[in-house]
Amino acid sequence: MMLVTSSPGWVFMGLGVLVLVPIWGGLVLGRFERAWDGYERYRKWEYEYGERRREGSGVVTVVNSWTSLSYWYVGIYTLFDLSERLHGREPQNCGDVAPMWQACIAVTLLWTGMASFLFHASLTEFWRMLDAGGTMGITTFPLGFAIWRWWVVAGGRDGGDEGLAWLGVSAAGFVGVHLLARTSGWSDIVLVTNLVVQLAVEWGPLRKWKGEGSAWAW
């Protein structure tokens, strides 16, 4: 079955590079012994996140490290979907009518995948902070997008330039949660709170317009 797509060849080449980069990087890193010497360790336990630490290896917890790249690959898929919209696909959902938001969400997914991989590969305090920040930050743009879409459809607006202000607020939130990540414990609180509020908006005030088939609502 032939894949029918409106994206040009250079898009596939670029996405292909993004697919291979973390695999190649992780394999190379795994060959280094004591790659993280000199960095402050996260903990001194024999087991971390359900698996034994491989001390002295460039990838200290293998399963957690490689599975963290799922964020990265969802980000690549999001970029591909964005490319399809920019190269002629008719708007089908909110990401299609507001591609800038979709691009920001894709970037946060890529960032979180990288940060999470390197934290579980190193178990160092530096990457713990960036992993926690990314995990919390991955919710800031979807939450801001949900609230902005509610503002658009409830007021019968067309999106307009006000979306840039909402985008800026979400970006500030993304930076802010990385600062919070310097203190352990915030990740679970912020992540759960953002998800609950977003779901409340999606299936509360936006539900009416979902039933009417509005692209902004979906």
Coordinates of N, CA and C in Angstrom, one line a residue:
M1 N 0.9 -1.2 0.0 CA 0.0 0.0 0.0 C 0.9 1.2 0.0
M2 N 0.6 2.1 -0.9 CA 1.5 3.3 -1.1 C 1.0 4.4 -0.1
L3 N 2.0 5.0 0.6 CA 1.6 6.2 1.5 C 1.4 7.4 0.6
V4 N 0.2 7.9 0.7 CA -0.2 9.2 0.0 C 0.0 10.3 1.0
T5 N 0.8 11.3 0.6 CA 1.1 12.4 1.5 C 1.3 13.7 0.7
S6 N 1.0 14.8 1.3 CA 1.2 16.1 0.6 C 2.6 16.7 1.0
S7 N 3.3 16.1 1.9 CA 4.6 16.6 2.4 C 5.7 16.4 1.4
P8 N 6.5 17.3 1.1 CA 7.6 17.1 0.2 C 8.7 16.2 0.7
G9 N 9.6 15.7 -0.2 CA 10.6 14.8 0.2 C 11.5 15.2 1.3
W10 N 11.9 16.5 1.3 CA 12.8 17.0 2.3 C 12.2 16.9 3.7
V11 N 10.9 16.9 3.8 CA 10.3 16.8 5.1 C 10.6 15.4 5.7
F12 N 10.4 14.4 4.8 CA 10.7 13.0 5.2 C 12.2 12.8 5.5
M13 N 13.1 13.5 4.8 CA 14.5 13.3 5.1 C 14.8 13.9 6.5
G14 N 14.2 15.1 6.7 CA 14.5 15.8 8.0 C 13.9 14.9 9.2
L15 N 12.7 14.4 9.0 CA 12.1 13.6 10.1 C 12.9 12.3 10.2
G16 N 13.4 11.8 9.1 CA 14.2 10.6 9.2 C 15.4 10.8 10.1
V17 N 16.1 11.9 9.9 CA 17.2 12.3 10.7 C 16.8 12.4 12.2
L18 N 15.7 13.0 12.5 CA 15.2 13.1 13.8 C 15.0 11.7 14.4
V19 N 14.5 10.8 13.6 CA 14.2 9.4 14.1 C 15.5 8.8 14.5
L20 N 16.6 8.9 13.7 CA 17.9 8.2 13.9 C 18.8 8.9 15.0
V21 N 18.7 10.2 15.1 CA 19.6 10.9 16.0 C 19.6 10.3 17.5
P22 N 18.5 10.2 18.2 CA 18.6 9.7 19.5 C 19.0 8.2 19.6
I23 N 18.7 7.4 18.6 CA 19.1 6.0 18.6 C 20.7 6.0 18.5
W24 N 21.2 6.7 17.5 CA 22.6 6.7 17.4 C 23.3 7.3 18.6
G25 N 22.8 8.4 19.1 CA 23.4 9.1 20.3 C 23.4 8.2 21.5
G26 N 22.2 7.5 21.7 CA 22.1 6.6 22.9 C 23.1 5.4 22.8
L27 N 23.2 4.8 21.6 CA 24.1 3.7 21.4 C 25.6 4.1 21.6
V28 N 25.9 5.3 21.1 CA 27.3 5.8 21.4 C 27.5 6.0 22.8
L29 N 26.6 6.7 23.5 CA 26.7 7.0 24.9 C 26.9 5.8 25.7
G30 N 26.1 4.7 25.4 CA 26.1 3.5 26.1 C 27.5 2.8 26.1
R31 N 28.4 3.2 25.2 CA 29.7 2.5 25.1 C 30.7 3.2 26.0
F32 N 30.4 4.4 26.5 CA 31.3 5.1 27.4 C 31.2 4.6 28.8
E33 N 32.3 4.4 29.4 CA 32.4 4.1 30.8 C 32.6 5.3 31.6
R34 N 31.9 5.4 32.8 CA 32.0 6.5 33.7 C 31.8 7.9 32.9
A35 N 30.8 7.9 32.0 CA 30.5 9.1 31.2 C 30.1 10.2 32.1
W36 N 29.5 9.9 33.3 CA 28.9 11.0 34.1 C 29.7 11.3 35.3
D37 N 30.9 10.9 35.4 CA 31.8 11.2 36.5 C 31.9 12.7 36.6
G38 N 31.9 13.3 37.8 CA 32.0 14.7 38.0 C 30.7 15.4 38.1
Y39 N 29.6 14.7 37.8 CA 28.2 15.2 38.0 C 27.7 14.8 39.3
E40 N 26.9 15.6 39.9 CA 26.2 15.2 41.2 C 25.2 14.1 40.9
R41 N 25.3 13.1 41.7 CA 24.4 11.9 41.5 C 23.0 12.2 42.0
Y42 N 22.1 11.6 41.4 CA 20.7 11.8 41.8 C 20.4 11.1 43.1
R43 N 20.7 9.8 43.2 CA 20.6 9.0 44.4 C 21.7 8.0 44.5
K44 N 21.7 7.3 45.6 CA 22.7 6.2 45.8 C 22.1 4.8 45.9
W45 N 20.9 4.7 45.4 CA 20.2 3.4 45.6 C 20.7 2.4 44.5
E46 N 20.6 1.1 44.8 CA 21.0 0.1 43.8 C 20.0 0.0 42.7
Y47 N 18.7 0.2 43.0 CA 17.6 0.1 42.0 C 17.0 1.5 41.8
E48 N 16.7 1.9 40.6 CA 16.1 3.2 40.3 C 14.9 2.9 39.3
Y49 N 13.7 3.3 39.7 CA 12.5 3.2 38.9 C 12.3 1.8 38.4
G50 N 12.5 0.8 39.3 CA 12.2 -0.5 39.0 C 13.3 -1.3 38.3
E51 N 14.5 -0.8 38.1 CA 15.5 -1.6 37.4 C 16.9 -1.3 38.1
R52 N 17.8 -2.2 37.9 CA 19.1 -2.1 38.6 C 19.9 -1.1 37.8
R53 N 20.7 -0.3 38.6 CA 21.6 0.7 38.0 C 22.8 -0.1 37.4
R54 N 23.2 0.4 36.3 CA 24.4 -0.1 35.7 C 25.5 0.9 35.9
E55 N 26.1 0.9 37.1 CA 27.1 1.9 37.4 C 28.3 1.8 36.5
G56 N 28.8 3.0 36.1 CA 30.0 3.1 35.2 C 29.6 3.1 33.8
S57 N 28.3 2.8 33.4 CA 27.8 2.8 32.1 C 27.4 4.2 31.6
G58 N 27.4 4.5 30.3 CA 26.9 5.7 29.8 C 25.4 5.8 29.9
V59 N 24.7 4.6 29.9 CA 23.3 4.6 30.1 C 23.0 3.7 31.4
V60 N 22.7 4.4 32.5 CA 22.7 3.8 33.8 C 21.4 2.9 33.9
T61 N 20.3 3.4 33.5 CA 19.0 2.6 33.6 C 18.5 2.5 32.1
V62 N 18.7 1.3 31.6 CA 18.4 1.1 30.1 C 17.0 1.2 29.8
V63 N 16.1 0.5 30.5 CA 14.7 0.4 30.1 C 14.1 1.8 30.2
N64 N 14.3 2.5 31.3 CA 13.7 3.8 31.5 C 14.2 4.8 30.5
S65 N 15.5 4.7 30.2 CA 16.1 5.6 29.2 C 15.5 5.5 27.9
W66 N 15.5 4.2 27.3 CA 15.0 4.1 26.0 C 13.5 4.3 25.8
T67 N 12.7 3.9 26.9 CA 11.3 4.2 26.8 C 10.9 5.6 26.9
S68 N 11.8 6.4 27.5 CA 11.6 7.9 27.5 C 11.6 8.5 26.2
L69 N 12.2 7.9 25.2 CA 12.2 8.4 23.8 C 10.8 8.4 23.2
S70 N 9.8 7.8 23.8 CA 8.5 7.8 23.3 C 8.0 9.2 23.1
Y71 N 8.4 10.1 24.1 CA 8.0 11.5 23.9 C 8.6 12.1 22.6
W72 N 9.9 11.7 22.4 CA 10.6 12.2 21.2 C 9.8 11.8 19.9
Y73 N 9.4 10.6 19.9 CA 8.8 10.1 18.6 C 7.4 10.6 18.4
V74 N 6.7 10.8 19.5 CA 5.4 11.5 19.4 C 5.6 12.9 18.9
G75 N 6.7 13.6 19.3 CA 7.0 14.9 18.8 C 7.2 14.9 17.3
I76 N 8.0 13.9 16.8 CA 8.2 13.8 15.4 C 6.9 13.6 14.6
Y77 N 6.0 12.7 15.2 CA 4.7 12.5 14.5 C 3.9 13.8 14.5
T78 N 4.0 14.6 15.5 CA 3.3 15.8 15.6 C 3.8 16.8 14.5
L79 N 5.1 16.8 14.3 CA 5.7 17.6 13.3 C 5.3 17.2 11.9
F80 N 5.2 15.8 11.7 CA 4.7 15.3 10.4 C 3.3 15.7 10.1
D81 N 2.5 15.6 11.2 CA 1.1 16.0 11.0 C 1.0 17.5 10.7
L82 N 1.8 18.3 11.3 CA 1.8 19.7 11.0 C 2.2 20.0 9.6
S83 N 3.2 19.2 9.1 CA 3.7 19.4 7.7 C 2.5 19.1 6.7
E84 N 1.8 18.0 7.0 CA 0.6 17.7 6.2 C -0.4 18.8 6.1
R85 N -0.6 19.5 7.2 CA -1.5 20.6 7.2 C -1.0 21.8 6.4
L86 N 0.3 22.1 6.6 CA 0.9 23.2 5.9 C 1.1 23.0 4.4
H87 N 1.0 21.8 4.0 CA 1.2 21.5 2.6 C -0.1 21.0 1.9
G88 N -1.3 21.6 2.4 CA -2.5 21.5 1.7 C -3.6 20.7 2.3
R89 N -3.5 20.1 3.4 CA -4.6 19.3 4.0 C -5.6 20.3 4.5
E90 N -6.9 20.0 4.3 CA -8.0 20.8 4.8 C -8.0 20.8 6.4
P91 N -8.3 21.9 7.0 CA -8.4 21.9 8.5 C -9.4 20.9 9.0
Q92 N -8.9 20.0 10.0 CA -9.8 19.0 10.5 C -9.9 19.2 12.1
N93 N -9.0 19.8 12.7 CA -9.1 20.0 14.1 C -8.4 21.2 14.6
C94 N -8.3 21.4 15.9 CA -7.7 22.7 16.4 C -6.2 22.9 16.1
G95 N -5.5 21.8 16.0 CA -4.1 21.9 15.6 C -4.0 22.4 14.2
D96 N -4.9 22.1 13.3 CA -4.9 22.5 11.9 C -5.2 24.0 11.8
V97 N -6.1 24.5 12.6 CA -6.5 25.9 12.5 C -5.5 26.8 13.3
A98 N -4.7 26.2 14.1 CA -3.7 27.0 14.9 C -2.4 26.3 14.9
P99 N -1.7 26.2 13.7 CA -0.5 25.4 13.6 C 0.7 25.9 14.5
M100 N 0.7 27.1 14.9 CA 1.8 27.6 15.8 C 1.7 26.9 17.1
W101 N 0.5 26.6 17.6 CA 0.4 25.9 18.9 C 0.9 24.4 18.7
Q102 N 0.5 23.8 17.6 CA 0.9 22.5 17.3 C 2.5 22.4 17.2
A103 N 3.1 23.4 16.6 CA 4.6 23.4 16.5 C 5.2 23.5 17.9
C104 N 4.6 24.3 18.8 CA 5.2 24.5 20.2 C 5.0 23.2 21.0
I105 N 3.9 22.5 20.8 CA 3.6 21.2 21.5 C 4.6 20.2 21.0
A106 N 4.9 20.2 19.7 CA 5.9 19.2 19.1 C 7.3 19.5 19.7
V107 N 7.7 20.8 19.8 CA 9.0 21.1 20.4 C 9.1 20.7 21.8
T108 N 8.0 20.9 22.6 CA 8.1 20.5 24.0 C 8.2 18.9 24.2
L109 N 7.5 18.2 23.3 CA 7.6 16.8 23.3 C 9.1 16.3 23.0
L110 N 9.7 16.9 22.0 CA 11.1 16.6 21.6 C 12.0 16.9 22.8
W111 N 11.8 18.1 23.4 CA 12.6 18.5 24.5 C 12.5 17.5 25.7
T112 N 11.2 17.1 26.0 CA 11.0 16.2 27.1 C 11.6 14.8 26.9
G113 N 11.5 14.4 25.6 CA 12.1 13.1 25.3 C 13.6 13.1 25.5
M114 N 14.2 14.2 25.1 CA 15.7 14.2 25.2 C 16.1 14.3 26.7
A115 N 15.4 15.2 27.4 CA 15.7 15.5 28.8 C 15.5 14.2 29.7
S116 N 14.4 13.5 29.4 CA 14.0 12.3 30.2 C 15.0 11.2 29.9
F117 N 15.4 11.1 28.6 CA 16.4 10.0 28.2 C 17.7 10.3 29.0
L118 N 18.2 11.5 28.9 CA 19.5 11.8 29.5 C 19.4 11.8 31.1
F119 N 18.3 12.0 31.7 CA 18.2 11.9 33.1 C 18.3 10.4 33.5
H120 N 17.5 9.6 32.8 CA 17.6 8.1 33.2 C 18.9 7.5 32.8
A121 N 19.5 8.1 31.7 CA 20.8 7.5 31.3 C 21.9 7.9 32.3
S122 N 21.8 9.1 32.9 CA 22.8 9.6 33.8 C 22.5 9.5 35.3
L123 N 21.2 9.6 35.6 CA 20.8 9.7 37.0 C 21.6 10.8 37.8
T124 N 21.8 12.0 37.1 CA 22.4 13.1 37.7 C 21.4 14.2 38.1
E125 N 21.7 15.0 39.0 CA 20.8 16.0 39.5 C 20.5 17.1 38.4
F126 N 21.5 17.4 37.6 CA 21.3 18.4 36.5 C 20.1 17.9 35.6
W127 N 20.2 16.7 35.1 CA 19.2 16.2 34.2 C 17.9 15.9 34.9
R128 N 18.0 15.6 36.2 CA 16.7 15.4 36.9 C 15.9 16.7 36.9
M129 N 16.5 17.8 37.1 CA 15.8 19.1 37.0 C 15.2 19.3 35.7
L130 N 15.9 19.1 34.6 CA 15.4 19.3 33.3 C 14.3 18.3 32.9
D131 N 14.5 17.1 33.4 CA 13.5 16.0 33.1 C 12.2 16.4 33.8
A132 N 12.3 16.8 35.1 CA 11.1 17.2 35.8 C 10.4 18.5 35.2
G133 N 11.3 19.4 34.8 CA 10.7 20.6 34.1 C 10.0 20.3 32.8
G134 N 10.6 19.4 32.0 CA 10.0 18.9 30.8 C 8.7 18.2 31.0
T135 N 8.7 17.3 32.0 CA 7.5 16.5 32.3 C 6.3 17.4 32.7
M136 N 6.6 18.4 33.5 CA 5.6 19.4 33.9 C 5.3 20.3 32.7
G137 N 6.3 20.7 32.0 CA 6.1 21.7 30.9 C 5.4 21.1 29.7
I138 N 5.4 19.8 29.6 CA 4.7 19.2 28.4 C 3.2 19.5 28.5
T139 N 2.7 19.9 29.6 CA 1.3 20.1 29.8 C 0.9 21.6 29.6
T140 N 1.9 22.5 29.6 CA 1.6 23.9 29.7 C 0.9 24.4 28.4
F141 N 1.5 24.0 27.2 CA 0.9 24.4 26.0 C -0.4 23.8 25.7
P142 N -0.6 22.5 25.9 CA -2.0 22.0 25.7 C -3.0 22.6 26.6
L143 N -2.6 23.0 27.9 CA -3.6 23.6 28.8 C -3.9 25.0 28.3
G144 N -2.8 25.8 27.9 CA -3.1 27.1 27.4 C -3.9 27.1 26.1
F145 N -3.6 26.2 25.3 CA -4.4 26.0 24.0 C -5.8 25.7 24.3
A146 N -6.1 24.9 25.3 CA -7.5 24.6 25.6 C -8.3 25.8 26.1
I147 N -7.6 26.6 27.0 CA -8.3 27.8 27.5 C -8.4 28.8 26.4
W148 N -7.5 29.0 25.6 CA -7.6 29.9 24.5 C -8.7 29.5 23.5
R149 N -8.8 28.3 23.2 CA -9.9 27.8 22.3 C -11.2 28.1 22.9
W150 N -11.4 27.9 24.2 CA -12.6 28.2 24.9 C -12.9 29.7 24.8
W151 N -11.9 30.5 24.9 CA -12.1 31.9 24.8 C -12.5 32.3 23.3
V152 N -12.0 31.6 22.4 CA -12.3 31.9 21.0 C -13.8 31.5 20.6
V153 N -14.1 30.2 20.9 CA -15.5 29.7 20.5 C -16.6 30.4 21.4
A154 N -16.3 30.6 22.7 CA -17.3 31.2 23.5 C -17.7 32.6 23.1
G155 N -16.7 33.3 22.6 CA -17.0 34.7 22.2 C -17.2 34.9 20.7
G156 N -17.3 33.8 19.9 CA -17.5 33.8 18.5 C -16.3 34.5 17.8
R157 N -15.1 34.4 18.3 CA -14.0 35.1 17.7 C -13.3 34.2 16.6
D158 N -12.4 34.8 15.9 CA -11.8 34.1 14.8 C -10.3 33.7 15.1
G159 N -9.9 33.8 16.3 CA -8.6 33.5 16.7 C -7.7 34.7 16.8
G160 N -7.5 35.3 15.6 CA -6.8 36.6 15.6 C -5.4 36.6 16.2
D161 N -4.9 37.8 16.4 CA -3.6 38.0 17.0 C -3.5 37.8 18.5
E162 N -4.7 37.7 19.1 CA -4.7 37.5 20.6 C -4.1 36.2 20.9
G163 N -4.1 35.2 20.0 CA -3.5 33.9 20.2 C -2.0 34.0 20.6
L164 N -1.3 35.0 20.1 CA 0.1 35.2 20.4 C 0.3 35.5 21.9
A165 N -0.6 36.3 22.4 CA -0.5 36.6 23.8 C -0.7 35.3 24.7
W166 N -1.7 34.5 24.3 CA -2.0 33.3 25.0 C -0.8 32.3 24.9
L167 N -0.2 32.3 23.7 CA 1.0 31.5 23.4 C 2.1 31.9 24.3
G168 N 2.3 33.3 24.5 CA 3.3 33.8 25.3 C 3.2 33.4 26.8
V169 N 1.9 33.4 27.3 CA 1.6 33.0 28.6 C 2.0 31.5 28.8
S170 N 1.7 30.7 27.8 CA 2.0 29.3 27.9 C 3.5 29.1 27.9
A171 N 4.2 29.9 27.1 CA 5.7 29.8 27.0 C 6.3 30.2 28.4
A172 N 5.7 31.2 29.0 CA 6.2 31.7 30.3 C 6.0 30.6 31.3
G173 N 4.8 29.9 31.2 CA 4.6 28.8 32.1 C 5.6 27.6 31.9
F174 N 6.0 27.4 30.7 CA 6.9 26.3 30.4 C 8.3 26.6 31.0
V175 N 8.7 27.9 31.0 CA 9.9 28.3 31.6 C 9.8 28.2 33.1
G176 N 8.6 28.7 33.6 CA 8.4 28.7 35.1 C 8.5 27.3 35.7
V177 N 7.9 26.3 35.1 CA 7.9 25.0 35.7 C 9.3 24.4 35.7
H178 N 10.2 24.9 34.8 CA 11.6 24.4 34.9 C 12.3 25.0 36.1
L179 N 11.9 26.2 36.5 CA 12.4 26.8 37.7 C 11.9 26.1 38.9
L180 N 10.6 25.7 38.9 CA 10.1 25.0 40.0 C 10.8 23.6 40.2
A181 N 11.2 23.1 39.0 CA 11.8 21.7 39.1 C 13.1 21.7 39.9
R182 N 13.7 22.8 40.2 CA 14.9 22.8 41.0 C 14.6 22.3 42.4
T183 N 13.3 22.3 42.8 CA 12.9 21.7 44.1 C 12.1 20.5 43.8
S184 N 12.5 19.4 44.4 CA 11.8 18.1 44.2 C 10.4 18.1 44.8
G185 N 9.5 17.4 44.1 CA 8.1 17.3 44.6 C 7.1 18.1 43.9
W186 N 7.5 19.1 43.1 CA 6.6 19.9 42.3 C 6.0 19.1 41.1
S187 N 6.8 18.2 40.6 CA 6.4 17.6 39.3 C 5.0 16.9 39.4
D188 N 4.8 16.1 40.4 CA 3.5 15.4 40.5 C 2.3 16.4 40.7
I189 N 2.6 17.4 41.5 CA 1.5 18.4 41.8 C 1.1 19.1 40.5
V190 N 2.1 19.7 39.8 CA 1.8 20.6 38.6 C 1.3 19.7 37.5
L191 N 1.9 18.5 37.3 CA 1.5 17.7 36.2 C 0.0 17.3 36.3
V192 N -0.4 16.8 37.5 CA -1.8 16.3 37.7 C -2.7 17.5 37.6
T193 N -2.4 18.6 38.2 CA -3.2 19.8 38.2 C -3.5 20.3 36.8
N194 N -2.5 20.4 36.0 CA -2.6 20.9 34.6 C -3.5 19.9 33.8
L195 N -3.3 18.6 34.0 CA -4.1 17.7 33.2 C -5.5 17.7 33.6
V196 N -5.8 17.8 34.9 CA -7.2 17.9 35.4 C -7.9 19.1 34.9
V197 N -7.2 20.3 34.9 CA -7.8 21.5 34.4 C -8.1 21.4 32.9
Q198 N -7.1 20.9 32.2 CA -7.3 20.8 30.7 C -8.5 19.9 30.4
L199 N -8.6 18.7 31.0 CA -9.7 17.8 30.8 C -11.0 18.5 31.2
A200 N -11.0 19.3 32.3 CA -12.3 20.0 32.7 C -12.7 21.0 31.6
V201 N -11.8 21.7 31.0 CA -12.1 22.6 29.9 C -12.6 21.9 28.7
E202 N -11.8 20.8 28.3 CA -12.2 20.1 27.1 C -13.6 19.5 27.1
W203 N -13.9 18.9 28.3 CA -15.2 18.2 28.4 C -16.2 18.9 29.2
G204 N -15.9 20.2 29.5 CA -16.8 21.1 30.2 C -17.3 22.1 29.2
P205 N -16.8 23.3 29.2 CA -17.3 24.3 28.3 C -17.1 24.1 26.8
L206 N -16.0 23.3 26.4 CA -15.8 23.1 25.0 C -16.7 21.9 24.5
R207 N -17.3 21.2 25.4 CA -18.1 20.0 24.9 C -19.2 20.4 24.0
K208 N -19.9 21.5 24.3 CA -21.0 22.0 23.4 C -20.6 22.1 22.0
W209 N -19.4 22.8 21.8 CA -18.9 23.0 20.4 C -18.4 21.8 19.7
K210 N -17.9 20.8 20.6 CA -17.5 19.5 20.0 C -18.7 18.8 19.3
G211 N -19.8 18.9 19.9 CA -21.0 18.3 19.4 C -21.5 19.0 18.1
E212 N -21.1 20.3 17.9 CA -21.4 21.0 16.6 C -20.4 20.8 15.6
G213 N -19.3 20.0 15.9 CA -18.3 19.7 14.9 C -17.3 20.9 14.6
S214 N -17.2 21.8 15.5 CA -16.3 22.9 15.3 C -14.8 22.4 15.4
A215 N -14.0 22.8 14.4 CA -12.6 22.4 14.4 C -11.9 23.0 15.6
W216 N -12.3 24.2 16.0 CA -11.7 24.8 17.2 C -11.9 24.0 18.4
A217 N -13.0 23.3 18.5 CA -13.3 22.5 19.7 C -12.5 21.2 19.8
W218 N -12.2 20.7 18.6 CA -11.4 19.4 18.6 C -10.0 19.6 18.4

